[in-house]
Amino acid sequence: MDAPVTLPLDPTATAASAAPVDLGLQFDNSFARLSGQFYTRLAPTPLPRPYLVAASTAAADLLGLAPQALRSDEAVEVLTGNRPIVGSEPLAAVYSGHQFGVYVPRLGDGRAILLGEAVGRDGQRWELQLKGAGKTPYSRMGDGRAVLRSSIREFLCSEAMHHLGVPTTRSLAVVGSDTPVFRETVETAAVATRMSPSFVRFGSFEYFYWTKQHDALQQLADYVIDRFYPESREAPQPYLHFLEVVARRTARLFAQWQGVGFCHGVLNTDNMSILGLTIDYGPFGFMDAFDAGYVCNHSDSHGRYAYNMQPQIAHWNLYALGQALVPLTDDIDATKGAIDTFVGEYSSAIDGVFRAKLGLATQQAGDEALVNRLIDLLSANRTDWTRFWRRLSQLRVDATAPDDDAAVRDLVIDRAAFDAWAGDYRTRLRAEGSDDAERRARMERVNPKYVLRNHLAEVAIRSARGDDGVRDFGEVERLLKVLERPYDEQPEFEAYAAEPPDWARGLELSCSS
Ligand code: AMP
Ligand code: MG
């Protein structure tokens, strides 16, 4: 570290007392116009001597901000929450939710502060939120802070997910400060600026249901429908329609996660976006060696949120949302019906995901069995998920010897089992007259070469923290660049597509962030 660790100069100071900064953003804060039951207005708590760790040019562009606009001292003060931004109306929202299956009556933005809703390019609206910006009335036992490690992980992963084509909240920037933050070890504070059309969660509805504030529940549902589900307004039963569309979006999101081998880690209902976005990145993980029962969060001792449990959990979480909406839908059976559209939607979405991953242009009987056998094979062999699919695109339908497909075959320890499966896969490809070159091009657009493997994030974090004595943010930037083109061959970055090195095998991720 190049600066000594210091405590905040004046812990009672708030950003509200500093002069506002104009970054040229227009704000129109619709959530802040809802009545007071939904939030507490408050300013972020400043952090001393902040520095910019990373910024996303792509996210800045959505706001119409030039990349340099985030690099000024004033912008860094804004991104830390040290100075208000002109037009913002900062607040922390209340919500509740089911954590690991247990209802917790009050959660809320315990360390996130919503600055407001910026009107970006083409009139698209983005709520800007500072995560790690200090305590709020919803902090419970927490310190209101986020550490640099988890902030970099969220920053990289949300941008990576977007570029993979998976719906997600976005990340504008990460700033750091040398202020110590106490987790399993002493770490340092950071603030991540997140962007989303809305940060409303399943748990936002649950809060107003369980506290019997049914007027507020309706106000929230109307707000979300008017802004994001206008087609539900036209339906005969708007709230049922809304629930059904949320169920469908959620189904498609989870199918995409399964396809890229993403485990969220903490699928509590407060971490479920009402817009069907990936939200609240904590101990997430992309699978390296595939294990269908993989649990990425080592605090999840029962494996509730294991990879192969995720779809079931989404359905369970939709029940929690549906229950909260019953005062509005006023019909329990119809509510169940709306929730259960998840099942069919997920089934067709996951079939579509795997058909695309296999490069199948048509739908045929037996496809599901072919997929399931492959998943069992990869799980039994602990084959690297990302590398396997990428290399499978190079398979030739008319290969004459098994070695012709060594690139993919060599990834599976049980070669005989792979050959048996590959024989059936070839038969299936022949049945639709599949062309090798054309199929490969298609498969490479859905099977990424680069994902945010834990060890890649870890290398970037260690160098950003200055674990070797020199703080260097270059690796975060480089990794972001690689992850912005996950489907392209990037020969100069071949190492970023490799399996984890030995030192990374023991990396553990917990809820502490
Ligand atoms: P999570 O599952 O990490 O999304 O967080 C669950 C709840 O705990 C949310 O209400 C968070 O705002 C809150 N929370 C998590 N970490 C902290 C912290 N360090 N300080 C205050 N609140 C926190
Ligand atoms: Mg959360």
Coordinates of C-alpha atoms and ligand atoms in Angstrom, one line a residue:
M1 CA 0.0 0.0 0.0
D2 CA 1.3 3.4 -0.8
A3 CA -0.7 5.2 1.9
P4 CA -1.1 4.5 5.6
V5 CA -4.4 3.2 6.8
T6 CA -6.5 5.9 8.2
L7 CA -9.9 6.2 9.8
P8 CA -12.4 8.6 8.4
L9 CA -11.5 12.1 9.5
D10 CA -15.0 12.9 10.6
P11 CA -17.3 9.9 10.8
T12 CA -20.3 12.0 11.4
A13 CA -19.8 14.1 8.2
T14 CA -22.2 13.2 5.4
A15 CA -22.0 13.9 1.7
A16 CA -25.1 16.1 2.1
S17 CA -22.8 18.9 3.5
A18 CA -20.5 19.0 0.5
A19 CA -21.0 21.1 -2.7
P20 CA -22.9 19.2 -5.4
V21 CA -21.1 18.1 -8.6
D22 CA -22.6 18.4 -12.0
L23 CA -21.6 15.5 -14.3
G24 CA -24.0 16.6 -16.9
L25 CA -26.5 13.9 -16.1
Q26 CA -30.3 14.5 -16.1
F27 CA -32.2 13.0 -13.3
D28 CA -35.8 12.1 -13.0
N29 CA -36.2 10.1 -9.8
S30 CA -39.4 8.2 -10.1
F31 CA -38.8 5.8 -7.1
A32 CA -38.1 8.8 -4.9
R33 CA -41.6 10.1 -5.8
L34 CA -43.2 7.1 -4.3
S35 CA -44.5 7.6 -0.7
G36 CA -42.2 7.4 2.3
Q37 CA -43.0 3.8 3.3
F38 CA -40.7 2.6 0.5
Y39 CA -37.4 4.2 1.6
T40 CA -35.5 6.4 4.0
R41 CA -33.8 9.5 2.5
L42 CA -30.2 9.8 3.5
A43 CA -26.8 10.7 2.2
P44 CA -23.9 8.4 1.8
T45 CA -21.2 8.4 4.5
P46 CA -17.9 9.7 3.1
L47 CA -14.7 7.8 2.8
P48 CA -11.3 9.5 3.0
R49 CA -9.0 9.9 0.0
P50 CA -10.8 7.8 -2.5
Y51 CA -9.1 6.5 -5.7
L52 CA -10.6 5.2 -8.9
V53 CA -10.0 1.5 -9.3
A54 CA -12.0 0.7 -12.4
A55 CA -14.6 2.2 -14.7
S56 CA -16.7 0.6 -17.5
T57 CA -16.6 2.6 -20.7
A58 CA -19.6 0.6 -22.0
A59 CA -21.7 1.4 -18.9
A60 CA -20.6 5.1 -19.0
D61 CA -21.7 5.2 -22.6
L62 CA -25.2 4.2 -21.7
L63 CA -25.4 7.3 -19.6
G64 CA -23.9 9.4 -22.4
L65 CA -20.7 9.9 -20.3
A66 CA -17.3 10.0 -21.9
P67 CA -14.9 7.6 -20.2
Q68 CA -12.7 10.5 -19.0
A69 CA -15.7 12.0 -17.2
L70 CA -15.3 9.4 -14.4
R71 CA -11.7 10.1 -13.9
S72 CA -11.8 13.6 -12.5
D73 CA -11.3 14.2 -8.8
E74 CA -14.9 15.4 -8.6
A75 CA -16.3 12.4 -10.3
V76 CA -14.4 10.1 -7.9
E77 CA -15.8 12.0 -5.0
V78 CA -19.3 11.4 -6.4
L79 CA -18.7 7.7 -7.0
T80 CA -17.5 7.4 -3.4
G81 CA -20.6 9.3 -2.1
N82 CA -18.4 12.1 -0.7
R83 CA -20.2 14.7 -2.7
P84 CA -23.7 14.8 -4.0
I85 CA -24.4 14.8 -7.7
V86 CA -26.7 17.5 -9.1
G87 CA -30.2 16.1 -9.5
S88 CA -29.9 13.1 -7.2
E89 CA -32.2 12.4 -4.2
P90 CA -30.3 9.7 -2.3
L91 CA -32.3 7.1 -0.4
A92 CA -32.1 3.5 0.9
A93 CA -35.0 1.3 0.0
V94 CA -36.7 -1.1 2.4
Y95 CA -37.4 -4.8 1.6
S96 CA -37.5 -8.1 3.3
G97 CA -37.1 -11.6 2.0
H98 CA -36.5 -15.3 2.5
Q99 CA -32.9 -16.0 3.3
F100 CA -32.0 -19.7 3.0
G101 CA -35.7 -20.5 3.2
V102 CA -36.4 -18.5 6.3
Y103 CA -38.5 -15.3 6.2
V104 CA -36.6 -12.3 7.6
P105 CA -39.1 -9.5 8.2
R106 CA -36.8 -6.6 7.5
L107 CA -33.8 -6.3 5.3
G108 CA -33.4 -3.4 2.9
D109 CA -30.5 -1.5 1.4
G110 CA -28.1 -2.0 4.3
R111 CA -25.1 -0.5 2.5
A112 CA -26.5 0.6 -0.9
I113 CA -27.7 4.1 -1.5
L114 CA -29.8 4.9 -4.5
L115 CA -28.7 8.2 -5.9
G116 CA -31.5 8.6 -8.4
E117 CA -32.6 7.7 -11.9
A118 CA -30.5 9.2 -14.7
V119 CA -31.9 9.6 -18.1
G120 CA -29.3 8.1 -20.3
R121 CA -28.7 7.9 -24.0
D122 CA -31.8 7.5 -26.1
G123 CA -34.0 8.3 -23.1
Q124 CA -33.1 5.0 -21.4
R125 CA -33.3 5.4 -17.6
W126 CA -30.8 4.0 -15.2
E127 CA -31.0 4.0 -11.5
L128 CA -27.5 4.7 -10.0
Q129 CA -26.7 3.0 -6.8
L130 CA -23.6 3.2 -4.6
K131 CA -22.9 -0.1 -2.9
G132 CA -20.8 0.2 0.2
A133 CA -21.7 3.8 0.9
G134 CA -22.2 3.6 4.6
K135 CA -24.8 2.6 7.1
T136 CA -28.6 3.0 6.6
P137 CA -31.6 2.2 8.8
Y138 CA -31.5 -1.2 7.2
S139 CA -27.9 -2.1 8.1
R140 CA -28.8 -4.3 11.0
M141 CA -25.5 -5.5 12.4
G142 CA -23.6 -4.6 9.3
D143 CA -21.1 -1.8 8.9
G144 CA -22.6 -0.4 5.7
R145 CA -19.4 -1.0 3.8
A146 CA -18.2 -3.3 1.0
V147 CA -14.6 -4.5 0.6
L148 CA -12.4 -4.0 -2.5
R149 CA -12.4 -7.7 -3.2
S150 CA -16.1 -8.1 -3.5
S151 CA -16.6 -4.8 -5.3
I152 CA -14.1 -5.8 -8.0
R153 CA -15.8 -9.2 -8.4
E154 CA -19.2 -7.6 -8.8
F155 CA -17.9 -5.0 -11.2
L156 CA -16.2 -7.5 -13.4
C157 CA -19.0 -10.1 -13.3
S158 CA -21.9 -7.8 -14.0
E159 CA -20.1 -6.4 -17.0
A160 CA -19.0 -9.9 -18.1
M161 CA -22.6 -11.2 -17.8
H162 CA -23.9 -8.3 -20.0
H163 CA -21.4 -9.1 -22.7
L164 CA -22.3 -12.8 -22.5
G165 CA -25.8 -11.7 -23.2
V166 CA -27.2 -12.6 -19.8
P167 CA -29.6 -10.0 -18.3
T168 CA -27.9 -8.2 -15.4
T169 CA -27.5 -5.0 -13.5
R170 CA -24.5 -3.1 -14.7
S171 CA -21.5 -1.6 -13.1
L172 CA -20.2 1.8 -13.8
A173 CA -17.2 2.0 -11.5
V174 CA -15.3 1.0 -8.4
V175 CA -13.5 3.4 -6.1
G176 CA -11.4 2.4 -3.2
S177 CA -10.2 3.9 0.1
D178 CA -7.6 2.7 2.6
T179 CA -10.2 2.8 5.4
P180 CA -10.1 -0.7 7.0
V181 CA -13.1 -2.9 6.9
F182 CA -13.3 -5.9 9.2
R183 CA -14.3 -9.3 7.6
E184 CA -12.6 -12.6 8.2
T185 CA -9.5 -10.5 7.9
V186 CA -8.9 -6.8 7.7
E187 CA -9.6 -5.5 4.2
T188 CA -10.1 -2.1 2.8
A189 CA -13.3 -0.3 1.8
A190 CA -14.6 0.2 -1.7
V191 CA -17.8 1.6 -3.3
A192 CA -19.2 0.1 -6.5
T193 CA -21.6 2.1 -8.6
R194 CA -24.3 -0.1 -10.0
M195 CA -26.8 0.7 -12.7
S196 CA -30.2 -0.9 -13.3
P197 CA -33.5 0.2 -14.7
S198 CA -34.8 -0.8 -11.2
F199 CA -33.4 -2.4 -8.1
V200 CA -36.9 -3.6 -6.9
R201 CA -36.7 -7.2 -5.7
F202 CA -39.1 -10.0 -4.9
G203 CA -38.4 -9.1 -1.3
S204 CA -39.7 -5.5 -1.9
F205 CA -43.2 -7.0 -2.4
E206 CA -42.8 -9.5 0.5
Y207 CA -42.1 -6.6 2.9
F208 CA -45.4 -4.9 2.2
Y209 CA -47.3 -8.1 2.2
W210 CA -46.1 -9.4 5.5
T211 CA -46.4 -6.0 7.2
K212 CA -50.0 -5.9 5.8
Q213 CA -49.5 -2.6 4.0
H214 CA -51.6 -3.6 1.1
D215 CA -52.0 -0.1 -0.2
A216 CA -48.3 0.2 -0.5
L217 CA -48.1 -3.2 -2.0
Q218 CA -50.4 -2.1 -4.7
Q219 CA -48.6 1.2 -5.2
L220 CA -45.3 -0.8 -5.7
A221 CA -46.9 -3.2 -8.1
D222 CA -48.5 -0.4 -10.1
Y223 CA -45.2 1.4 -10.2
V224 CA -43.3 -1.6 -11.6
I225 CA -46.1 -2.5 -14.0
D226 CA -46.4 1.0 -15.4
R227 CA -42.7 1.3 -16.0
F228 CA -41.6 -2.1 -16.9
Y229 CA -44.6 -4.3 -17.7
P230 CA -47.0 -2.0 -19.6
E231 CA -48.5 -5.0 -21.4
S232 CA -49.8 -6.3 -18.0
R233 CA -51.8 -3.1 -17.6
E234 CA -53.8 -4.0 -20.7
A235 CA -54.4 -7.6 -19.5
P236 CA -57.8 -8.6 -18.0
Q237 CA -56.0 -9.3 -14.7
P238 CA -53.0 -7.1 -14.6
Y239 CA -51.4 -8.4 -11.4
L240 CA -51.7 -12.1 -12.5
H241 CA -50.3 -11.2 -15.9
F242 CA -47.5 -9.3 -14.2
L243 CA -46.6 -12.3 -12.0
E244 CA -46.7 -14.6 -15.0
V245 CA -44.4 -12.4 -17.1
V246 CA -41.9 -12.2 -14.1
A247 CA -42.0 -16.0 -13.8
R248 CA -41.3 -16.3 -17.5
R249 CA -38.4 -13.8 -17.5
T250 CA -37.0 -15.5 -14.4
A251 CA -37.2 -18.9 -16.2
R252 CA -35.2 -17.6 -19.2
L253 CA -32.6 -15.9 -16.9
F254 CA -32.0 -19.1 -15.0
A255 CA -31.8 -21.2 -18.2
Q256 CA -29.1 -18.8 -19.4
W257 CA -27.2 -19.2 -16.1
Q258 CA -27.2 -23.0 -16.4
G259 CA -25.9 -22.7 -19.9
V260 CA -22.9 -20.6 -19.0
G261 CA -22.3 -22.5 -15.8
F262 CA -23.0 -19.6 -13.5
C263 CA -23.8 -20.2 -9.8
H264 CA -25.3 -17.2 -8.0
G265 CA -24.5 -18.4 -4.5
V266 CA -27.2 -16.6 -2.5
L267 CA -30.5 -17.0 -4.1
N268 CA -32.5 -15.5 -1.4
T269 CA -35.7 -13.7 -2.5
D270 CA -34.2 -10.3 -1.7
N271 CA -31.6 -11.1 -4.3
M272 CA -34.2 -11.8 -7.0
S273 CA -34.7 -8.9 -9.4
I274 CA -38.3 -8.1 -10.3
L275 CA -37.0 -7.5 -13.8
G276 CA -35.4 -10.9 -14.2
L277 CA -31.9 -9.6 -14.0
T278 CA -28.9 -11.1 -12.3
I279 CA -28.5 -9.0 -9.2
D280 CA -26.4 -8.8 -6.0
Y281 CA -23.2 -10.6 -6.9
G282 CA -21.6 -12.1 -3.8
P283 CA -20.0 -15.5 -3.6
F284 CA -21.0 -16.3 -7.2
G285 CA -18.9 -18.6 -9.4
F286 CA -18.5 -19.8 -12.9
M287 CA -17.9 -23.5 -13.0
D288 CA -14.4 -24.6 -14.0
A289 CA -14.4 -28.4 -13.5
F290 CA -18.1 -29.2 -13.9
D291 CA -19.9 -30.6 -11.0
A292 CA -23.7 -30.6 -11.2
G293 CA -23.9 -30.3 -7.4
Y294 CA -21.4 -27.5 -7.2
V295 CA -22.0 -25.1 -4.3
C296 CA -20.0 -21.9 -4.7
N297 CA -20.8 -20.4 -1.3
H298 CA -18.9 -22.2 1.4
S299 CA -21.4 -20.8 4.0
D300 CA -24.1 -22.7 2.2
S301 CA -23.5 -25.9 4.1
H302 CA -26.6 -27.7 2.9
G303 CA -26.1 -26.9 -0.8
R304 CA -29.5 -25.2 -1.0
Y305 CA -28.1 -23.0 -3.8
A306 CA -26.1 -25.6 -5.7
Y307 CA -25.8 -25.3 -9.5
N308 CA -28.4 -28.0 -10.1
M309 CA -30.8 -26.6 -7.5
Q310 CA -31.0 -23.1 -9.1
P311 CA -34.0 -23.7 -11.3
Q312 CA -36.0 -25.3 -8.4
I313 CA -35.0 -22.4 -6.2
A314 CA -36.2 -19.9 -8.7
H315 CA -39.6 -21.6 -8.7
W316 CA -39.7 -21.6 -4.9
N317 CA -38.8 -17.9 -4.9
L318 CA -41.6 -17.2 -7.3
Y319 CA -43.9 -18.8 -4.8
A320 CA -42.7 -16.3 -2.2
L321 CA -43.4 -13.5 -4.7
G322 CA -46.8 -14.9 -5.7
Q323 CA -47.9 -15.2 -2.1
A324 CA -47.0 -11.6 -1.5
L325 CA -49.2 -10.6 -4.5
V326 CA -52.3 -12.6 -3.4
P327 CA -53.9 -9.5 -1.9
L328 CA -53.8 -8.0 -5.5
T329 CA -54.5 -11.1 -7.5
D330 CA -57.2 -12.2 -5.1
D331 CA -57.3 -15.7 -6.4
I332 CA -54.9 -18.4 -5.0
D333 CA -55.4 -21.0 -7.7
A334 CA -54.8 -18.5 -10.5
T335 CA -51.8 -17.2 -8.6
K336 CA -50.4 -20.7 -8.5
G337 CA -51.1 -21.1 -12.2
A338 CA -49.2 -17.9 -13.0
I339 CA -46.2 -19.0 -10.9
D340 CA -46.2 -22.4 -12.5
T341 CA -45.8 -21.0 -15.9
F342 CA -42.2 -21.0 -14.8
V343 CA -42.1 -24.8 -15.3
G344 CA -43.0 -24.9 -19.0
E345 CA -41.1 -21.7 -19.8
Y346 CA -37.9 -23.0 -18.1
S347 CA -38.2 -26.3 -19.8
S348 CA -38.4 -24.8 -23.3
A349 CA -35.7 -22.2 -22.4
I350 CA -33.2 -24.7 -21.2
D351 CA -33.9 -27.0 -24.2
G352 CA -33.2 -24.0 -26.4
V353 CA -30.1 -23.1 -24.5
F354 CA -28.6 -26.6 -24.9
R355 CA -29.8 -27.1 -28.4
A356 CA -27.9 -23.9 -29.3
K357 CA -24.8 -25.0 -27.3
L358 CA -24.8 -28.3 -29.2
G359 CA -25.2 -26.5 -32.5
L360 CA -28.5 -28.3 -33.3
A361 CA -30.6 -26.4 -35.8
T362 CA -33.7 -28.5 -35.4
Q363 CA -35.6 -30.0 -32.5
Q364 CA -35.9 -33.8 -32.4
A365 CA -37.0 -36.5 -30.1
G366 CA -34.1 -37.7 -28.0
D367 CA -32.4 -34.3 -27.8
E368 CA -33.1 -34.0 -24.1
A369 CA -31.6 -37.5 -23.4
L370 CA -28.5 -36.5 -25.4
V371 CA -28.1 -33.4 -23.3
N372 CA -28.7 -35.2 -20.0
R373 CA -26.2 -37.9 -20.8
L374 CA -23.6 -35.3 -21.7
I375 CA -24.2 -33.4 -18.4
D376 CA -23.8 -36.6 -16.4
L377 CA -20.6 -37.4 -18.4
L378 CA -19.1 -34.0 -17.8
S379 CA -20.0 -34.0 -14.1
A380 CA -18.6 -37.5 -13.6
N381 CA -15.4 -36.5 -15.3
R382 CA -15.2 -33.0 -13.7
T383 CA -14.6 -31.7 -17.2
D384 CA -14.0 -28.0 -17.6
W385 CA -17.4 -26.6 -18.6
T386 CA -16.3 -23.6 -20.7
R387 CA -13.5 -25.3 -22.5
F388 CA -15.5 -28.4 -23.3
W389 CA -18.3 -26.5 -25.0
R390 CA -16.0 -24.2 -26.9
R391 CA -14.0 -27.1 -28.2
L392 CA -17.0 -29.2 -29.0
S393 CA -17.7 -26.7 -31.8
Q394 CA -14.6 -28.1 -33.6
L395 CA -15.9 -31.6 -33.7
R396 CA -16.2 -33.0 -37.2
V397 CA -19.2 -35.0 -38.1
D398 CA -17.3 -37.4 -40.4
A399 CA -14.2 -37.8 -38.3
T400 CA -12.7 -41.2 -39.1
A401 CA -10.6 -41.9 -36.0
P402 CA -11.4 -40.8 -32.4
D403 CA -8.1 -38.8 -32.4
D404 CA -9.5 -36.6 -35.0
D405 CA -11.4 -34.9 -32.3
A406 CA -8.6 -34.9 -29.7
A407 CA -9.1 -31.2 -28.9
V408 CA -12.4 -32.0 -27.2
R409 CA -12.0 -35.7 -26.4
D410 CA -8.8 -35.1 -24.4
L411 CA -10.8 -32.9 -22.0
V412 CA -12.8 -36.0 -20.8
I413 CA -10.9 -38.6 -18.7
D414 CA -13.3 -41.4 -19.6
R415 CA -12.5 -41.5 -23.4
A416 CA -14.7 -44.5 -24.0
A417 CA -17.7 -42.8 -22.5
F418 CA -17.0 -39.7 -24.5
D419 CA -16.7 -41.7 -27.7
A420 CA -20.0 -43.4 -27.1
W421 CA -21.7 -40.1 -26.5
A422 CA -19.9 -38.4 -29.4
G423 CA -21.1 -41.3 -31.7
D424 CA -24.7 -40.5 -30.9
Y425 CA -24.1 -36.8 -31.2
R426 CA -22.7 -37.3 -34.7
T427 CA -25.7 -39.4 -35.7
R428 CA -27.9 -36.7 -34.5
L429 CA -25.9 -34.0 -36.4
R430 CA -26.1 -36.1 -39.6
A431 CA -29.8 -36.5 -39.2
E432 CA -30.1 -32.7 -39.8
G433 CA -27.4 -32.5 -42.4
S434 CA -25.2 -30.4 -40.2
D435 CA -22.3 -28.6 -41.8
D436 CA -19.2 -28.5 -39.7
A437 CA -18.1 -24.9 -40.5
E438 CA -21.5 -23.4 -40.3
R439 CA -22.3 -25.2 -37.0
R440 CA -18.9 -24.2 -35.5
A441 CA -19.6 -20.5 -36.3
R442 CA -23.0 -20.8 -34.6
M443 CA -21.7 -22.7 -31.6
E444 CA -18.9 -20.2 -31.0
R445 CA -21.5 -17.4 -30.7
V446 CA -23.2 -19.2 -27.7
N447 CA -20.3 -21.1 -26.1
P448 CA -18.0 -18.4 -24.7
K449 CA -14.2 -18.7 -24.7
Y450 CA -13.8 -16.4 -21.7
V451 CA -15.8 -16.3 -18.5
L452 CA -14.9 -14.7 -15.2
R453 CA -13.2 -17.7 -13.6
N454 CA -12.5 -17.2 -9.9
H455 CA -8.8 -17.4 -10.3
L456 CA -8.8 -14.6 -12.9
A457 CA -10.8 -12.4 -10.6
E458 CA -8.4 -13.3 -7.7
V459 CA -5.3 -12.3 -9.7
A460 CA -6.9 -8.9 -10.5
I461 CA -7.9 -8.4 -6.9
R462 CA -4.5 -9.2 -5.5
S463 CA -2.8 -6.8 -7.8
A464 CA -5.4 -4.1 -7.2
R465 CA -5.0 -4.6 -3.4
G466 CA -1.2 -4.3 -3.8
D467 CA -0.6 -7.7 -2.1
D468 CA 2.9 -7.6 -3.6
G469 CA 3.5 -4.1 -2.3
V470 CA 2.5 -2.3 -5.5
R471 CA -1.1 -1.3 -6.1
D472 CA -1.9 -1.9 -9.8
F473 CA -5.3 -1.6 -11.3
G474 CA -4.1 -2.6 -14.8
E475 CA -5.2 -6.2 -14.4
V476 CA -8.8 -5.3 -13.6
E477 CA -8.9 -3.2 -16.7
R478 CA -7.2 -5.9 -18.9
L479 CA -9.6 -8.6 -17.6
L480 CA -12.6 -6.4 -18.3
K481 CA -11.4 -5.9 -21.9
V482 CA -11.1 -9.7 -22.3
L483 CA -14.5 -10.3 -20.8
E484 CA -16.1 -7.7 -23.1
R485 CA -15.6 -10.0 -26.0
P486 CA -16.3 -13.4 -24.5
Y487 CA -17.2 -15.1 -27.8
D488 CA -14.2 -13.9 -29.8
E489 CA -10.9 -15.7 -30.1
Q490 CA -8.3 -13.4 -28.6
P491 CA -5.0 -15.1 -29.2
E492 CA -3.0 -12.6 -27.1
F493 CA -5.2 -13.6 -24.1
E494 CA -5.2 -17.3 -24.6
A495 CA -4.1 -17.7 -21.0
Y496 CA -7.4 -16.2 -19.8
A497 CA -9.2 -19.2 -21.2
A498 CA -7.1 -21.8 -19.4
E499 CA -8.1 -24.0 -16.5
P500 CA -7.4 -22.7 -13.0
P501 CA -3.8 -23.1 -11.9
D502 CA -3.1 -25.4 -8.9
W503 CA -2.8 -22.5 -6.4
A504 CA -6.4 -21.5 -7.2
R505 CA -8.0 -24.9 -6.4
G506 CA -8.5 -24.0 -2.7
L507 CA -10.1 -20.6 -3.3
E508 CA -13.2 -20.3 -1.2
L509 CA -16.0 -17.8 -1.4
S510 CA -18.2 -16.8 1.5
C511 CA -21.1 -14.5 2.0
S512 CA -18.7 -12.0 3.6
S513 CA -18.4 -9.1 1.2
Ligands
AMP1 P1 -26.9 -10.0 0.5 O1 -27.5 -11.3 0.6 O2 -25.4 -9.9 0.5 O3 -27.4 -9.3 -0.8 O4 -27.4 -9.1 1.7 C1 -28.5 -9.3 2.6 C2 -28.8 -8.1 3.4 O5 -27.8 -7.7 4.2 C3 -29.1 -6.9 2.5 O6 -30.2 -6.2 3.2 C4 -27.9 -6.1 2.6 O7 -28.1 -4.7 2.4 C5 -27.4 -6.4 4.0 N1 -25.9 -6.3 4.2 C6 -25.0 -7.1 3.6 N2 -23.8 -6.7 4.0 C7 -23.9 -5.6 4.7 C8 -23.0 -4.7 5.4 N3 -21.7 -4.9 5.4 N4 -23.6 -3.7 6.1 C9 -24.9 -3.5 6.1 N5 -25.8 -4.3 5.5 C10 -25.3 -5.3 4.9
MG2 MG -28.8 -8.6 -1.5

